[in-house]
Tab-separated table of C-alpha atoms and ligand atoms in Angstrom:
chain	number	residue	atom	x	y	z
A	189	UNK	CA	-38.530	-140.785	-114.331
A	190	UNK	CA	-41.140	-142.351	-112.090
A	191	UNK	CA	-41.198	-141.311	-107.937
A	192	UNK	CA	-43.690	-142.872	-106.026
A	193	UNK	CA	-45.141	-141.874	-102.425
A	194	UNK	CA	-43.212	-143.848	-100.387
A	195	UNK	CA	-44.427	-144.799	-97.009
A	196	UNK	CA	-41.543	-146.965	-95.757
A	197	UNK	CA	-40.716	-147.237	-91.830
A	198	UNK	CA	-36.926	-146.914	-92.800
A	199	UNK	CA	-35.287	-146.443	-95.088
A	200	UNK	CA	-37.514	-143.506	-95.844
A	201	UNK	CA	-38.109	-140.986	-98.545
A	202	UNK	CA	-35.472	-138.316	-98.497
A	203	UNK	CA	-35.793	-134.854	-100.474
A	204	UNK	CA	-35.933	-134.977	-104.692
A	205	UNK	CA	-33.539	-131.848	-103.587
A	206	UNK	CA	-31.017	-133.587	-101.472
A	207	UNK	CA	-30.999	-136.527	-104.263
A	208	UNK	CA	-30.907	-134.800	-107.393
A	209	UNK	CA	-27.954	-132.360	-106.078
A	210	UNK	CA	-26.114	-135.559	-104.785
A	211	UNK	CA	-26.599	-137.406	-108.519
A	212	UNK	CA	-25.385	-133.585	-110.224
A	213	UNK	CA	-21.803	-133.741	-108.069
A	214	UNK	CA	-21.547	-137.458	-107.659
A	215	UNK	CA	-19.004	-137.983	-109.892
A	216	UNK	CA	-16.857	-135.090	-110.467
A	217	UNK	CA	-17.322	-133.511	-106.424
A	218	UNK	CA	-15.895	-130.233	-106.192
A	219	UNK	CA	-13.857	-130.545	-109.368
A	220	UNK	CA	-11.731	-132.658	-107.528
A	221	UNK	CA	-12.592	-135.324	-110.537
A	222	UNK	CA	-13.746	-137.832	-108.337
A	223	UNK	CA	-16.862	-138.865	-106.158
A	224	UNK	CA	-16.723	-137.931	-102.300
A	225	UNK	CA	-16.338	-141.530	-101.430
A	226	UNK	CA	-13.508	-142.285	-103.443
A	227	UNK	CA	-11.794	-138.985	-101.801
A	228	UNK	CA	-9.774	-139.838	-98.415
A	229	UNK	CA	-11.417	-138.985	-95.146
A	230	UNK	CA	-8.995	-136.131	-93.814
A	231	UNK	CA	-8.534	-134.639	-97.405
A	232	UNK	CA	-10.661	-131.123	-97.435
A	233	UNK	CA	-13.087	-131.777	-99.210
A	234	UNK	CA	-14.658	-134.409	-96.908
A	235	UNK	CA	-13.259	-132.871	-93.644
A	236	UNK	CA	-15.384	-129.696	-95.233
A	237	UNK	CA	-18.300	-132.040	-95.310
A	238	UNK	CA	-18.168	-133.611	-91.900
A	239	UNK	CA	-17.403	-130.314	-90.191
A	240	UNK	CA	-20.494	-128.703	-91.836
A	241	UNK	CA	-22.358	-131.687	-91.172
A	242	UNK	CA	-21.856	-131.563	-87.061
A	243	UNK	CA	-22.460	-128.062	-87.054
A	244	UNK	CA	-25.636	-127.819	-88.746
A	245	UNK	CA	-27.034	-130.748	-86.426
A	246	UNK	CA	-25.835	-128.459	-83.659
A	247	UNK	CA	-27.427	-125.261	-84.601
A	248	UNK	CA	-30.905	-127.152	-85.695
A	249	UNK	CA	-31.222	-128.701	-82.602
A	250	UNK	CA	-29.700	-125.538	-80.406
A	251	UNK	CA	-27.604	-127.791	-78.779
A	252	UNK	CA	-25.841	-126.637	-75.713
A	253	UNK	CA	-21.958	-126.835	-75.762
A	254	UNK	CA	-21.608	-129.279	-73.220
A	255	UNK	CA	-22.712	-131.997	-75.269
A	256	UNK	CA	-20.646	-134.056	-77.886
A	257	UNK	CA	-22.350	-135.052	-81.670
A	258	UNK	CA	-20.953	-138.507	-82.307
A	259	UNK	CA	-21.342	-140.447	-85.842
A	260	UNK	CA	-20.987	-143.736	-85.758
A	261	UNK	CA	-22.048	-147.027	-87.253
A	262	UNK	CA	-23.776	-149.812	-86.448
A	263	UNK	CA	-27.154	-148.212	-86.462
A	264	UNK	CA	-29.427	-147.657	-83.225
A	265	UNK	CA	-28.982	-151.134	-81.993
A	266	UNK	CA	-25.680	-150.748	-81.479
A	267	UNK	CA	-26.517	-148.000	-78.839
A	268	UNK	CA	-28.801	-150.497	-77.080
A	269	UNK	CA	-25.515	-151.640	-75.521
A	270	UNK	CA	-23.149	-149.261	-76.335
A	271	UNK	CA	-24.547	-146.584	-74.562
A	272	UNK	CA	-25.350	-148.597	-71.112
A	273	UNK	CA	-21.538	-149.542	-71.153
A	274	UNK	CA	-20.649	-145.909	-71.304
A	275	UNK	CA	-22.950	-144.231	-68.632
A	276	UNK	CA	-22.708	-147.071	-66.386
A	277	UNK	CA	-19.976	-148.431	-64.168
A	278	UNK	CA	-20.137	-152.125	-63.190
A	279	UNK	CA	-22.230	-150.964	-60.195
A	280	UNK	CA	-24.483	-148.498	-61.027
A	281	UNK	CA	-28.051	-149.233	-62.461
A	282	UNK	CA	-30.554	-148.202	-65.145
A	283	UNK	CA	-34.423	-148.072	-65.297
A	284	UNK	CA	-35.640	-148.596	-68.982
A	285	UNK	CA	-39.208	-147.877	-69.734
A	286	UNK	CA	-40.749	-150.544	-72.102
A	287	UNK	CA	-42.874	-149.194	-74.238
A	288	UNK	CA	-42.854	-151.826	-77.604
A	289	UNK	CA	-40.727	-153.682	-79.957
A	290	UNK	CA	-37.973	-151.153	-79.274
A	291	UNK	CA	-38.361	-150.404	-75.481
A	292	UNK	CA	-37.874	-154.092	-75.066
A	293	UNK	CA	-35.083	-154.773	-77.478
A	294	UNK	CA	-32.626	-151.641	-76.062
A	295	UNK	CA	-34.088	-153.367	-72.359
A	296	UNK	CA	-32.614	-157.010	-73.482
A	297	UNK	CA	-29.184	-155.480	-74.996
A	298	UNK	CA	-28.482	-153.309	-71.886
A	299	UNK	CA	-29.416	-156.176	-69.948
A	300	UNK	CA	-26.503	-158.015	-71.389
A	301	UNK	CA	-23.443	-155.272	-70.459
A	302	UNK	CA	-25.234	-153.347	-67.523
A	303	UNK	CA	-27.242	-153.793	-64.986
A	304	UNK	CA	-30.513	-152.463	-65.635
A	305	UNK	CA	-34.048	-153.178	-64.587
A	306	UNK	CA	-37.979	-152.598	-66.227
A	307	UNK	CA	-39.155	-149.397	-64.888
A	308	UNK	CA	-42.126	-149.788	-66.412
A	309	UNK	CA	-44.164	-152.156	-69.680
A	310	UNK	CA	-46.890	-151.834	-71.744
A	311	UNK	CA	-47.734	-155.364	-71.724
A	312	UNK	CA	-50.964	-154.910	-70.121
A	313	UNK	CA	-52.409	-152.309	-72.442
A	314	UNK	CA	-51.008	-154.715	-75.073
A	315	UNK	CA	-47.982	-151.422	-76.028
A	316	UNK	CA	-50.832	-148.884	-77.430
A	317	UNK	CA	-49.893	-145.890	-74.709
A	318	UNK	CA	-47.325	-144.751	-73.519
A	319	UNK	CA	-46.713	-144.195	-69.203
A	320	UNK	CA	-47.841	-140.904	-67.419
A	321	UNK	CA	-44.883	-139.968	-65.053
A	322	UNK	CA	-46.614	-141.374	-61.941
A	323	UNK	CA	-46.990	-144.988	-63.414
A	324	UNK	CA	-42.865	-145.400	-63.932
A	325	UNK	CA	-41.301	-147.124	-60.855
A	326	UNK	CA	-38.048	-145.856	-60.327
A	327	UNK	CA	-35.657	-147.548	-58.271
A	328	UNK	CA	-33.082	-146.328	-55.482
A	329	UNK	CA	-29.978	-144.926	-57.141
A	330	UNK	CA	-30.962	-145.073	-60.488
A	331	UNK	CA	-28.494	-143.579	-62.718
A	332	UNK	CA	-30.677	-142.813	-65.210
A	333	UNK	CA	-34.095	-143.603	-67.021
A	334	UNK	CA	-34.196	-144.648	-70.845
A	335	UNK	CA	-37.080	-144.009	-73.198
A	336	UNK	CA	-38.165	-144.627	-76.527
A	337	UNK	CA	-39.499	-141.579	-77.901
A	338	UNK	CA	-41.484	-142.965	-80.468
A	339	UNK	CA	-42.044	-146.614	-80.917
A	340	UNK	CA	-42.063	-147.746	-84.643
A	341	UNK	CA	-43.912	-150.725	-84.882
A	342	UNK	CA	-46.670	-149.543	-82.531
A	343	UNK	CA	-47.107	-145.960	-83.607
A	344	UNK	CA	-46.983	-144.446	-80.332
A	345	UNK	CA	-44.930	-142.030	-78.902
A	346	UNK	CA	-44.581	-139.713	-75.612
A	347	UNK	CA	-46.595	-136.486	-76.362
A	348	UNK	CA	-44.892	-135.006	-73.080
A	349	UNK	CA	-41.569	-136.418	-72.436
A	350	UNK	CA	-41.751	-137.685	-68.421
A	351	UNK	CA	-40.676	-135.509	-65.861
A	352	UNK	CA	-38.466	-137.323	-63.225
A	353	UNK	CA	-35.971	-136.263	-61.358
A	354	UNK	CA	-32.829	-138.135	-62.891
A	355	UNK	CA	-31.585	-137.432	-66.385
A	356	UNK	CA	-32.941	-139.706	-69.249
A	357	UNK	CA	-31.605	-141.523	-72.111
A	358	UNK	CA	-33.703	-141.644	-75.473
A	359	UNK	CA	-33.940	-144.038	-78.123
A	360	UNK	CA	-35.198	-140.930	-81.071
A	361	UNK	CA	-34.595	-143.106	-83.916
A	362	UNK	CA	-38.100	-142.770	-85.513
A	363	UNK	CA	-38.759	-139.027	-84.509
A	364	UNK	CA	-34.905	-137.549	-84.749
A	365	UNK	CA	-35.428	-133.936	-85.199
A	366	UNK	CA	-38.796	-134.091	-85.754
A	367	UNK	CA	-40.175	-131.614	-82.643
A	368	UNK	CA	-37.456	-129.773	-80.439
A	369	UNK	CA	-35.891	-131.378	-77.599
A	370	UNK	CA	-35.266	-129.898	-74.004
A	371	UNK	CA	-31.725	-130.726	-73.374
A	372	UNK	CA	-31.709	-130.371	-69.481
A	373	UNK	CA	-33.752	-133.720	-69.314
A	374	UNK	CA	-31.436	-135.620	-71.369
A	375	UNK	CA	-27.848	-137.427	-70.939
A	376	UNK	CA	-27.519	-138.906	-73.849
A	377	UNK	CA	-30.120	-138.875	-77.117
A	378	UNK	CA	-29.368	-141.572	-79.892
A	379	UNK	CA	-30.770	-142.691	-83.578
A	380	UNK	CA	-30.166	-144.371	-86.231
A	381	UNK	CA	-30.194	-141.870	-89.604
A	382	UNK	CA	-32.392	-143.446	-91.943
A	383	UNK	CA	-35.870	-142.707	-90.708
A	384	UNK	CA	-36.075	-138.922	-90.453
A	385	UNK	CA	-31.922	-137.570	-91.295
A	386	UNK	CA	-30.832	-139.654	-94.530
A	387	UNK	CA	-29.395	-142.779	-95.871
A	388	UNK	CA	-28.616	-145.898	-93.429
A	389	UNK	CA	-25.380	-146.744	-92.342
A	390	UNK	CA	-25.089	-143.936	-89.750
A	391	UNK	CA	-25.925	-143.588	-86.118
A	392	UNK	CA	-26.122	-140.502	-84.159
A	393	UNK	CA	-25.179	-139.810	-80.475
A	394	UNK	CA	-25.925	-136.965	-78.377
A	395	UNK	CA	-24.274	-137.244	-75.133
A	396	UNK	CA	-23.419	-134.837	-72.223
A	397	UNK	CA	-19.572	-134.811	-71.949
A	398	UNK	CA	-19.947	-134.382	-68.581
A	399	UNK	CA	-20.882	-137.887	-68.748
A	400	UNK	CA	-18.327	-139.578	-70.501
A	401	UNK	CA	-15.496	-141.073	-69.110
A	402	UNK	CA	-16.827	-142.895	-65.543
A	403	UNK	CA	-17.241	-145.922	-66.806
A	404	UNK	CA	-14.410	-147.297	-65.277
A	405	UNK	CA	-14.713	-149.983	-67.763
A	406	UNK	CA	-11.951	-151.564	-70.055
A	407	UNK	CA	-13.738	-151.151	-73.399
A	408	UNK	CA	-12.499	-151.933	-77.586
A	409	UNK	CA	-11.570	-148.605	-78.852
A	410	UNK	CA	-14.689	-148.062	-81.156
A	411	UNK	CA	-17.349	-149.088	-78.160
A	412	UNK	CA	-15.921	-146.044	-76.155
A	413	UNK	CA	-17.563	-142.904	-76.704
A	414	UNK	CA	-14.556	-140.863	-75.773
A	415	UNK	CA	-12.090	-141.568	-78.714
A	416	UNK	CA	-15.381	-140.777	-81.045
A	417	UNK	CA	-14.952	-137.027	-78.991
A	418	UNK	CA	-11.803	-136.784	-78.675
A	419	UNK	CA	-11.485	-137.107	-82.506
A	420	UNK	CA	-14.304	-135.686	-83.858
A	421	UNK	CA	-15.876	-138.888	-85.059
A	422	UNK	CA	-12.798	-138.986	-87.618
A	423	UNK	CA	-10.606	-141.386	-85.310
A	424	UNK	CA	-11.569	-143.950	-87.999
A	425	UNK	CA	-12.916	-144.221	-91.381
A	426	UNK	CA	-16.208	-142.292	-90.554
A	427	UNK	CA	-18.931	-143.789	-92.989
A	428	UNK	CA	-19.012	-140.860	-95.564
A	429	UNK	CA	-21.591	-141.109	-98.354
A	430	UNK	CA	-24.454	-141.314	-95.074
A	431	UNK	CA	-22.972	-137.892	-93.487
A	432	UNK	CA	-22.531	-136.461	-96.626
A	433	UNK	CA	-26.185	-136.894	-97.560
A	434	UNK	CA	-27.620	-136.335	-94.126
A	435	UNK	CA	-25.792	-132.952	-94.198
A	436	UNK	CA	-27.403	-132.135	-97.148
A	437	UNK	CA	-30.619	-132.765	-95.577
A	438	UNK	CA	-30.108	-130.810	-92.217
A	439	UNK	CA	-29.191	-127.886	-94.862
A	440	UNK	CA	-32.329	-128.568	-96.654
A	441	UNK	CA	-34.500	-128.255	-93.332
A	442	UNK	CA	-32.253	-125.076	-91.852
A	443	UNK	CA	-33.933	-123.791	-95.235
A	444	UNK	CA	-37.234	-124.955	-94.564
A	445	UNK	CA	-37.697	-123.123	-91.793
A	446	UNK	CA	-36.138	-125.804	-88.796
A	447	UNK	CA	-37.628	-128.031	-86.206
A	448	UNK	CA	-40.296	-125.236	-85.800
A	449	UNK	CA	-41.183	-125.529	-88.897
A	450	UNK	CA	-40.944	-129.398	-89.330
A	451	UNK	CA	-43.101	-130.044	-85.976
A	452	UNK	CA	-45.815	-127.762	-87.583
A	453	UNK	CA	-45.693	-130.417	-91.149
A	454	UNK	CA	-46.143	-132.840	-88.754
A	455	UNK	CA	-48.904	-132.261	-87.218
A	456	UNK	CA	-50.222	-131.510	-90.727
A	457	UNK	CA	-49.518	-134.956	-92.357
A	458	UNK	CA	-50.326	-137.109	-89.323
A	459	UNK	CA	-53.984	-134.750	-89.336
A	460	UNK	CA	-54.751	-135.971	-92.105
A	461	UNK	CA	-54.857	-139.557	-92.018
A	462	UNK	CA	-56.053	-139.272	-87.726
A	463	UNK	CA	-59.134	-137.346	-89.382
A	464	UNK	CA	-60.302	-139.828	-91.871
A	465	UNK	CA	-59.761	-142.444	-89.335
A	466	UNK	CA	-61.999	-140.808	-86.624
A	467	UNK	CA	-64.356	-139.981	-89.352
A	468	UNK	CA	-64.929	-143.339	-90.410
A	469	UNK	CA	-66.984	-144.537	-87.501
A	470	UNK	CA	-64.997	-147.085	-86.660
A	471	UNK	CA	-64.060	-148.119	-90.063
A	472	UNK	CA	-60.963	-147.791	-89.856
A	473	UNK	CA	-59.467	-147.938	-86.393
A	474	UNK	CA	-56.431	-147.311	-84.815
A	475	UNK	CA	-55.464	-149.060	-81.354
A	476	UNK	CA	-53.403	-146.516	-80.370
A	477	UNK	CA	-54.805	-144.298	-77.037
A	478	UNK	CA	-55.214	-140.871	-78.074
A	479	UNK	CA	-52.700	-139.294	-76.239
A	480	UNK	CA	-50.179	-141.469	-77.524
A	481	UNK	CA	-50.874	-140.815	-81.048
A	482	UNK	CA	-47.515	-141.327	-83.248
A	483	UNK	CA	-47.331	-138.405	-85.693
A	484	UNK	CA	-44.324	-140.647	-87.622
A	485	UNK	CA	-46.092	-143.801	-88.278
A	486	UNK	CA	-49.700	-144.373	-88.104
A	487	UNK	CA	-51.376	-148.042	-87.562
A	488	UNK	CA	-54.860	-148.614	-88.377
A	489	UNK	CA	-56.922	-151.608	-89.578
A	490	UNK	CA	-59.806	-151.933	-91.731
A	491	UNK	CA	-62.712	-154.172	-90.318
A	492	UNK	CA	-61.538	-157.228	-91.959
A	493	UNK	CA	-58.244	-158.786	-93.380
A	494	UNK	CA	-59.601	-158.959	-97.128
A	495	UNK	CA	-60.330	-155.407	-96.874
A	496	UNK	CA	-56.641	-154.797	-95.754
A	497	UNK	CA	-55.290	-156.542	-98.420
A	498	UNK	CA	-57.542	-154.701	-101.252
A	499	UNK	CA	-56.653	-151.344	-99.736
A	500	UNK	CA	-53.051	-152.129	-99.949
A	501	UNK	CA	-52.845	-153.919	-103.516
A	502	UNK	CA	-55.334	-150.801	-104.558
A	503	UNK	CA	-53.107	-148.109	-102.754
A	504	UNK	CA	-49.846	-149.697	-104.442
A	505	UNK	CA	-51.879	-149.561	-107.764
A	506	UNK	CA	-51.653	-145.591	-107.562
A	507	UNK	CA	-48.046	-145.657	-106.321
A	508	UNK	CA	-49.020	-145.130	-103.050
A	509	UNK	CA	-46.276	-147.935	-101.747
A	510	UNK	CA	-44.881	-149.730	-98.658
A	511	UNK	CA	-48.203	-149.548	-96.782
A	512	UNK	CA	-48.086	-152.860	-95.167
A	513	UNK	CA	-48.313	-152.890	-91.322
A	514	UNK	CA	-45.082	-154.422	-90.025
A	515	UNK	CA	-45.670	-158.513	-89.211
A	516	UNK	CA	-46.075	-158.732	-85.654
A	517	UNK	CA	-49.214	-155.767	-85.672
A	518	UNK	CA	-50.462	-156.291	-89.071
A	519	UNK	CA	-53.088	-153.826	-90.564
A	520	UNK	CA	-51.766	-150.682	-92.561
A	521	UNK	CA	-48.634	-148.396	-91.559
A	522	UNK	CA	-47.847	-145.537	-93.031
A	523	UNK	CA	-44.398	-143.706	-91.981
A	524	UNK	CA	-44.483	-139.632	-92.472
A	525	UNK	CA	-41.264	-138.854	-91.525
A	526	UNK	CA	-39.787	-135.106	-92.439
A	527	UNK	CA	-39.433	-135.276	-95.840
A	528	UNK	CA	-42.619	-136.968	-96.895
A	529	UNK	CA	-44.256	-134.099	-98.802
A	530	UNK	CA	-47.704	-133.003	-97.830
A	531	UNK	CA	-49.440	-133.648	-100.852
A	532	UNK	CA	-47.905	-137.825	-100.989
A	533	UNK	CA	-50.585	-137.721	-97.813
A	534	UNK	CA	-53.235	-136.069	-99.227
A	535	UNK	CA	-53.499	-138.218	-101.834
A	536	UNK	CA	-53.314	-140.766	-99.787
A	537	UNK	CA	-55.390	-139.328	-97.226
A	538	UNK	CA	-57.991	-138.981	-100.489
A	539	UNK	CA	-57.420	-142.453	-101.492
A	540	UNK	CA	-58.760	-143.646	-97.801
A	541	UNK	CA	-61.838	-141.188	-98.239
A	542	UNK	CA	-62.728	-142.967	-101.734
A	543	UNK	CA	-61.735	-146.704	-100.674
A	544	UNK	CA	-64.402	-146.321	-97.729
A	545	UNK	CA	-66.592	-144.701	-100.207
A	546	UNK	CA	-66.580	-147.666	-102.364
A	547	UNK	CA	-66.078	-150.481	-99.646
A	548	UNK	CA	-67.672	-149.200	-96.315
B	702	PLP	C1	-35.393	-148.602	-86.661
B	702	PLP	C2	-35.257	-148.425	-85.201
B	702	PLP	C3	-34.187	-148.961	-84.478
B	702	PLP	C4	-33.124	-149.817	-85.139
B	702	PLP	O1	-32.323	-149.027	-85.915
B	702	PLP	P1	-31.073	-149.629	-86.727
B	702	PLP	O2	-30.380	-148.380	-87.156
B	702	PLP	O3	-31.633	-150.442	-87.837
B	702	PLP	O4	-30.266	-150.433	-85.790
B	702	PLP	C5	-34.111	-148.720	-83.131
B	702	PLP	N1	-35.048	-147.995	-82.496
B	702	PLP	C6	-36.098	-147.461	-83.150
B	702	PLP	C7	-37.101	-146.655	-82.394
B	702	PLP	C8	-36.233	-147.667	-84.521
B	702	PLP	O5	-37.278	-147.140	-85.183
């Protein structure tokens, strides 16, 4: 069996753990002589699954009781809209910080159900920082702000979270359970599974009950957040095999040592490739301002094109794969999200050292 260093944006690598105890049960689950997704949704084995599942998210992310943990589908663009038409009435409005290819994509969606404005863009520091408090403009009766914690495609992220004086919404997606979170500033936190938690196909929304409910709005059953609460997000057919893995995973980082623990890695992968970057004099660059350093997904160029393209083909040559900055940016990207192990960037962070070696 071959397993390469995979340095996807999402999907992403998950733990040889999580995988190799899902392929032992797969088939015969529990003795039950059948896989987990053949089994019905409110039989015990799954309801055993799905119970586990919310309760380790809760206790990893010490989340107070006031807030719901919804799973539902249709990833994190779903919540672009979804969640606007749930914290807002037809009246009410919403700032939304644009800070990339994300920021502006939740801002367009929202824009479409809700009335919401730009508190703030990027545009003129062409999306490589993200805003100090001061610089977000927030309008008279603003419900709420939303973020993006980390943008993606940029590789930038908040290092401090702002600190205004209405609750925020938070696009996680890319950093879910990555660093802790401090619930007080939040109304609502949402992601989509497959870059930090597990397979695609599942979404996950953190929302302040307290919340729910005032949107005075007639919505379709499955856009309203409260018959995902009221029903434990069993109301319908939850999708399975995702929360099944994913709860396999939060297991697997409770026994790693938590989001203590997983900050601390890190800050220990993203090190790594920073360091050779700012020890390359200007070799390889990064545009990203320094205090808005991604630690998930790292952009940097090499001083020409042809370069880029040896370094990748050369990189992909040692199974170091999916290195290719995303089309709009270019350059290299590499994604570190929670279960890349440590060593997949040292030897990639090595491979940099000797490619500049031989090239610079
Ligand atoms: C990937 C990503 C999304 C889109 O997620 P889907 O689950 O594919 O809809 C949204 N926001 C951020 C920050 C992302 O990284």
């Amino acid at each position: 069996m071959k397993r390469v260093h995979n340095f996807s944006a999402g999907p992403c690598t998950l733990p040889l753990e999580v995988l190799e105890e899902t392929q032992g049960e797969f088939l015969d689950f529990a003795d039950n002589g059948m896989s987990i997704i053949e089994d019905s949704h409110r039989g015990p084995s799954y309801e055993k699954i799905h119970q586990n599942a919310l309760s380790s998210f809760r206790r990893l992310t010490n989340l107070p009781d006031d807030f719901a943990v919804l799973f539902l589908q249709g990833g994190a663009t779903l919540q672009f809209a979804q969640s606007a038409m749930n914290l807002l009435t037809e009246d009410e409005i919403a700032g939304y910080v644009n800070t990339g290819v994300w920021g502006q994509k939740s801002l367009e969606d929202a824009s479409k159900v809700a009335n919401v404005y730009e508190a703030w863009t990027g545009q003129e520091s062409d999306f490589t920082k993200t805003p100090e408090t001061g610089e977000i403009s927030i309008q008279h009766d603003t419900k709420w702000l939303h973020i993006t914690s980390n943008e993606t495609i940029g590789g930038i992220r908040f290092e401090q979270f702002p600190d205004v004086d209405i609750p925020m919404v938070a696009d996680m997606s890319s950093d879910f359970l990555s660093r802790s979170i401090d619930w007080g500033k939040f109304d609502l936190v949402y992601g989509g599974a497959q870059k930090n938690l597990g397979p695609a196909g599942l979404a996950i929304v953190i929302v302040r009950r307290e919340s729910l409910g005032k949107h005075g709005r007639n919505l379709p059953t499955y856009l309203d957040y409260q018959f995902h609460d009221k029903n434990d997000s069993l109301g319908n057919t939850p999708p399975m095999f995702p929360i099944y893995v994913m709860g396999k995973v939060l297991d697997w980082m409770e026994e790693n040592g938590g989001l203590t623990e997983f900050e601390r890695r890190a800050e220990i992968r993203s090190s790594l490739i920073y360091e050779v970057i700012d020890n390359s004099d200007g070799w390889y660059s990064s545009p990203v301002a320094t205090g808005s350093r991604s630690m998930m997904n790292i952009i940097f160029h090499l001083p020409d094109e042809t370069l880029e393209n040896k370094f990748i083909e050369e990189a992909t040559a040692l199974d170091l794969i999916n290195l290719k900055g995303h089309r709009s940016v270019g350059g290299v990207r590499t994604s570190l999200y929670n279960a890349m192990p440590i060593e997949s960037v040292e030897i990639l962070s090595n491979f940099m050292k000797d490619f500049l070696e031989s090239n610079g």
